[in-house]
Coordinates of C-alpha atoms in Angstrom, one line a residue:
Chain A
V191 CA -74.9 101.0 138.3
R192 CA -77.5 99.6 136.5
A193 CA -77.3 96.3 134.4
G194 CA -77.4 98.2 131.1
D195 CA -73.8 99.8 132.4
L196 CA -72.7 96.3 133.2
A197 CA -73.8 94.4 130.2
A198 CA -71.1 93.6 127.8
P199 CA -71.4 92.2 124.2
F200 CA -71.6 88.3 124.6
P201 CA -71.9 85.7 121.6
T202 CA -74.9 84.2 121.0
V203 CA -76.4 81.1 119.3
H204 CA -79.8 80.4 117.6
L205 CA -82.5 77.8 118.3
D206 CA -81.5 76.3 114.8
T207 CA -77.8 76.6 115.3
S208 CA -76.0 73.2 115.4
A209 CA -75.5 71.8 118.7
V210 CA -71.9 70.8 118.0
A211 CA -71.3 74.4 116.6
A212 CA -72.7 76.1 120.2
A213 CA -70.5 73.7 122.1
Q214 CA -67.5 74.6 120.0
L215 CA -68.2 78.3 120.5
M216 CA -68.2 77.7 124.1
A217 CA -65.2 75.8 124.5
R218 CA -63.3 78.2 122.0
R219 CA -64.0 81.4 123.4
D220 CA -63.9 79.7 127.0
L221 CA -67.3 81.1 127.8
P222 CA -69.0 80.3 131.0
G223 CA -72.1 79.6 128.9
L224 CA -74.4 80.2 126.0
I225 CA -77.0 82.5 125.3
V226 CA -79.7 81.3 122.8
V227 CA -81.6 84.1 121.2
D228 CA -85.0 83.5 119.1
Q229 CA -85.9 85.2 115.9
V230 CA -86.8 88.7 117.2
G231 CA -83.4 88.7 119.1
G232 CA -84.7 88.0 122.5
P233 CA -83.5 85.6 124.7
A234 CA -84.9 82.1 124.6
A235 CA -82.6 80.5 127.0
V236 CA -79.4 81.0 128.8
L237 CA -77.2 77.9 129.5
P238 CA -74.8 77.9 132.1
G239 CA -71.7 76.0 131.2
T240 CA -72.4 73.1 132.8
Q241 CA -75.7 72.7 131.1
V242 CA -74.1 73.0 128.1
L243 CA -71.9 70.2 128.8
R244 CA -75.1 68.1 129.7
M245 CA -76.2 68.1 126.4
A246 CA -73.2 66.2 125.1
V247 CA -73.1 63.7 127.9
P248 CA -74.7 60.6 126.4
G249 CA -78.1 60.0 127.3
Y250 CA -77.2 56.4 128.2
I251 CA -74.5 57.8 130.9
Q252 CA -77.1 60.3 132.3
D253 CA -79.5 57.4 133.0
D254 CA -76.9 55.2 134.3
P255 CA -73.8 57.0 135.7
A256 CA -72.1 53.5 136.6
L257 CA -71.9 52.8 132.8
A258 CA -69.5 55.9 132.8
R259 CA -66.8 54.1 134.5
V260 CA -66.7 51.3 131.8
V261 CA -66.6 53.3 128.7
D262 CA -63.0 53.2 127.8
E263 CA -62.1 56.5 127.0
A264 CA -64.0 59.9 126.2
T265 CA -62.8 61.3 123.3
A266 CA -64.5 64.7 121.5
D267 CA -66.1 61.7 119.3
V268 CA -68.0 60.5 122.3
F269 CA -69.6 63.8 123.1
F270 CA -69.8 65.1 119.4
R271 CA -71.5 61.9 118.6
E272 CA -74.1 62.5 121.2
L273 CA -74.8 65.8 119.8
G274 CA -75.0 64.3 116.3
D275 CA -77.0 66.7 113.9
R276 CA -79.3 67.8 116.4
T277 CA -80.0 71.8 116.6
V278 CA -79.5 73.8 120.1
A279 CA -83.6 73.7 120.1
D280 CA -83.3 69.9 120.2
C281 CA -81.2 69.7 123.0
L282 CA -83.2 72.3 125.2
R283 CA -84.6 70.5 128.0
V284 CA -87.9 72.3 129.6
E285 CA -86.2 73.8 132.7
R286 CA -87.6 74.3 136.1
W287 CA -85.2 77.2 136.4
E288 CA -85.9 80.6 136.3
L289 CA -84.6 82.4 133.2
P290 CA -81.5 84.4 134.3
V291 CA -82.6 87.7 132.2
V292 CA -83.0 91.1 133.5
G293 CA -83.6 94.6 132.1
V294 CA -81.2 97.3 131.7
E295 CA -82.4 99.2 134.9
A296 CA -81.5 95.9 137.3
S297 CA -79.4 96.6 140.3
V298 CA -76.4 94.9 141.0
L299 CA -78.1 93.2 144.1
E300 CA -80.8 92.2 141.5
I301 CA -78.3 90.5 139.3
A302 CA -76.5 88.6 142.2
A303 CA -79.7 87.5 144.0
L304 CA -80.8 86.2 140.2
M305 CA -77.4 84.3 139.8
A306 CA -77.4 82.7 143.1
R307 CA -81.2 81.8 142.8
S308 CA -80.7 80.4 139.3
R309 CA -77.5 78.8 139.6
S310 CA -76.3 80.5 136.4
P311 CA -73.0 82.2 136.2
L312 CA -74.5 84.1 133.2
V313 CA -77.3 86.6 132.9
A314 CA -78.7 88.0 130.0
V315 CA -79.6 91.7 130.0
V316 CA -82.5 93.0 127.5
N317 CA -83.5 96.1 126.6
N318 CA -87.2 97.5 127.2
G319 CA -88.3 95.8 123.7
G320 CA -87.1 92.7 125.2
S321 CA -84.1 92.4 122.6
L322 CA -80.6 91.1 124.0
V323 CA -78.0 94.1 124.5
G324 CA -75.6 92.0 126.3
A325 CA -74.7 89.9 129.3
V326 CA -73.2 90.2 132.8
T327 CA -70.8 87.1 133.9
L328 CA -70.2 86.3 137.6
A329 CA -66.7 87.1 137.0
A330 CA -67.6 90.4 135.8
L331 CA -70.1 90.8 138.5
V332 CA -67.5 90.0 141.3
D333 CA -64.9 92.3 139.5
R334 CA -67.3 95.2 139.9
I335 CA -68.3 94.3 143.5
T336 CA -64.8 93.9 144.8
A337 CA -63.9 97.2 142.9
S338 CA -66.4 99.5 144.7
Chain B
V74 CA -57.2 59.5 131.1
R75 CA -58.4 59.7 134.8
A76 CA -59.4 62.1 137.3
G77 CA -55.8 61.9 138.8
D78 CA -54.2 62.9 135.6
L79 CA -56.4 65.6 135.0
A80 CA -56.6 67.0 138.7
A81 CA -54.9 70.4 139.2
P82 CA -53.8 72.1 142.3
F83 CA -56.7 74.0 144.0
P84 CA -56.9 76.5 146.7
T85 CA -58.8 75.4 149.5
V86 CA -60.5 77.0 152.4
H87 CA -61.6 75.8 155.8
L88 CA -64.7 75.4 157.7
D89 CA -63.6 78.1 160.0
T90 CA -62.1 80.4 157.5
S91 CA -63.8 83.8 157.5
A92 CA -66.5 84.0 154.8
V93 CA -65.2 87.2 153.9
A94 CA -61.7 85.7 153.1
A95 CA -63.1 82.9 151.1
A96 CA -65.1 85.5 149.1
Q97 CA -61.9 87.5 148.5
L98 CA -59.8 84.3 147.3
M99 CA -62.4 83.4 144.7
A100 CA -62.6 86.8 143.4
R101 CA -59.0 87.6 143.6
R102 CA -57.9 84.4 141.8
D103 CA -60.7 84.3 139.7
L104 CA -62.0 80.6 140.7
P105 CA -65.0 79.0 139.3
G106 CA -65.8 78.0 143.1
L107 CA -64.5 77.0 146.3
I108 CA -63.5 73.8 147.7
V109 CA -63.9 73.5 151.6
V110 CA -61.6 70.7 153.0
D111 CA -62.3 69.3 156.6
Q112 CA -60.0 68.9 159.3
V113 CA -58.5 65.7 157.8
G114 CA -57.9 67.2 154.5
G115 CA -61.0 65.8 152.8
P116 CA -63.7 67.7 150.9
A117 CA -66.5 69.2 153.0
A118 CA -68.3 71.3 150.7
V119 CA -67.8 72.1 146.7
L120 CA -69.2 75.3 146.1
P121 CA -70.1 76.5 142.6
G122 CA -69.2 80.4 142.2
T123 CA -72.9 81.2 142.1
Q124 CA -73.1 79.7 145.6
V125 CA -70.3 81.4 146.8
L126 CA -72.1 84.6 145.8
R127 CA -75.3 83.5 147.5
M128 CA -73.7 83.5 150.6
A129 CA -72.9 87.4 150.3
V130 CA -76.2 88.4 149.0
P131 CA -78.2 89.9 152.1
G132 CA -80.8 87.6 153.3
Y133 CA -83.6 90.2 153.0
I134 CA -83.1 90.2 149.2
Q135 CA -83.2 86.2 148.9
D136 CA -86.4 86.5 150.6
D137 CA -88.0 89.2 148.5
P138 CA -86.1 90.1 145.6
A139 CA -88.5 92.9 144.9
L140 CA -86.4 94.6 147.4
A141 CA -83.1 94.5 145.5
R142 CA -84.3 97.3 143.2
V143 CA -85.1 99.9 145.8
V144 CA -81.7 99.3 147.4
D145 CA -79.9 102.5 146.0
E146 CA -76.5 101.0 145.3
A147 CA -74.6 97.5 145.7
T148 CA -71.0 98.2 146.8
A149 CA -68.9 95.6 148.3
D150 CA -69.6 96.8 151.8
V151 CA -73.4 95.6 151.2
F152 CA -72.1 92.0 150.6
F153 CA -69.2 92.0 153.0
R154 CA -71.6 93.3 155.7
E155 CA -73.8 90.3 155.1
L156 CA -70.9 88.0 155.4
G157 CA -70.1 89.7 158.6
D158 CA -67.9 87.7 161.0
R159 CA -69.3 84.5 159.8
T160 CA -67.2 81.4 159.0
V161 CA -67.8 79.5 156.0
A162 CA -69.3 76.9 158.0
D163 CA -72.0 79.3 159.0
C164 CA -72.5 79.9 155.6
L165 CA -72.8 76.5 154.3
R166 CA -76.4 75.5 153.8
V167 CA -77.7 71.7 153.9
E168 CA -77.3 71.1 149.9
R169 CA -79.7 69.0 148.0
W170 CA -77.2 68.6 145.4
E171 CA -74.5 65.7 144.9
L172 CA -71.5 66.5 146.3
P173 CA -69.1 67.1 143.0
V174 CA -66.5 64.8 144.3
V175 CA -64.9 61.9 142.6
G176 CA -61.9 59.5 143.0
V177 CA -58.7 59.6 140.9
E178 CA -60.0 56.5 139.1
A179 CA -62.9 58.5 137.7
S180 CA -63.2 58.6 133.9
V181 CA -63.4 61.9 131.7
L182 CA -67.2 60.6 131.2
E183 CA -68.0 60.4 135.1
I184 CA -66.6 64.0 135.6
A185 CA -68.7 65.3 132.7
A186 CA -71.9 63.6 133.9
L187 CA -71.2 64.6 137.6
M188 CA -70.6 68.2 136.6
A189 CA -73.9 68.2 134.6
R190 CA -75.9 66.6 137.2
S191 CA -74.7 68.7 139.9
R192 CA -74.6 71.8 138.0
S193 CA -71.0 72.5 139.5
P194 CA -68.3 73.9 137.3
L195 CA -65.7 72.5 139.8
V196 CA -65.1 69.0 140.9
A197 CA -63.1 67.8 143.6
V198 CA -60.8 64.7 143.2
V199 CA -59.7 62.4 146.0
N200 CA -57.3 59.9 146.8
N201 CA -58.1 56.3 148.0
G202 CA -57.8 57.7 151.8
G203 CA -60.3 60.6 150.8
S204 CA -57.9 63.5 150.9
L205 CA -58.2 66.0 148.2
V206 CA -55.6 65.8 145.4
G207 CA -56.8 68.6 143.2
A208 CA -59.9 69.7 141.3
V209 CA -61.3 69.4 137.7
T210 CA -62.8 72.7 136.2
L211 CA -65.1 72.7 133.4
A212 CA -62.8 74.7 131.5
A213 CA -60.1 72.3 132.1
L214 CA -62.4 69.5 131.2
V215 CA -63.7 71.2 128.1
D216 CA -60.1 71.9 126.9
R217 CA -59.3 68.2 127.4
I218 CA -62.6 66.9 125.4
T219 CA -61.5 69.2 122.5
A220 CA -57.9 68.5 122.2
S221 CA -58.7 64.8 122.0

């Protein structure tokens, strides 16, 4: 079994997608994260759900977690206000993490090791041309491992 | 809304639970990770699913990812053999990450900031005595935020 066999279609966003729309997509579809594709259909970023959440946590809270306690209530407004009218590209940080992307020939073990190393529950699968063909989620990988 | 209101019961494992049993619990219940409790019922560790997977990825693969490609096929045997007869405590690494645990009075924003910072889709909630009362998952938090 190779990554190409395991890869399932996965919703994508673009660098110029609004950050609010991207966050809403993840929430509504209950996705473990987001895959951002570039103009030629290759993965520009793979964001674990926690890092999509990070885009929406107000900067002043990230700078000083103690402030989070004094904010009276966190409604969707607080998070959506932070996202504002920024695009996904505006929210991306330079990541020191390995991009969780594999080719269609990657083995189950390669995918597992990459998820563990990159702490990403979502791995993008690309064809030889570098275009996204789908994704393998942690849940799908664990299902596959335990079914064997 | 405070962490105590959001916390839902969450299955736990102990430091002396077998690593195989812990991994199987996560797989069967489709959990986003595991909470390890100590002898007095407090959280000893909170492991994102990717880090539970890491316990099961053979050490030689983690040391040299290129080897993953040459391993013929990754069946459950490969992973379970790595877990062997080790306990959860045997598999825990010293983590440089903040333990994702909050008190029952933590706000939604505190939980969100902690998930983002610790890259954990699972936060344990403890009472004033330090005992586990439940957990908040990323999915539950996002539901709460988008419902408000």
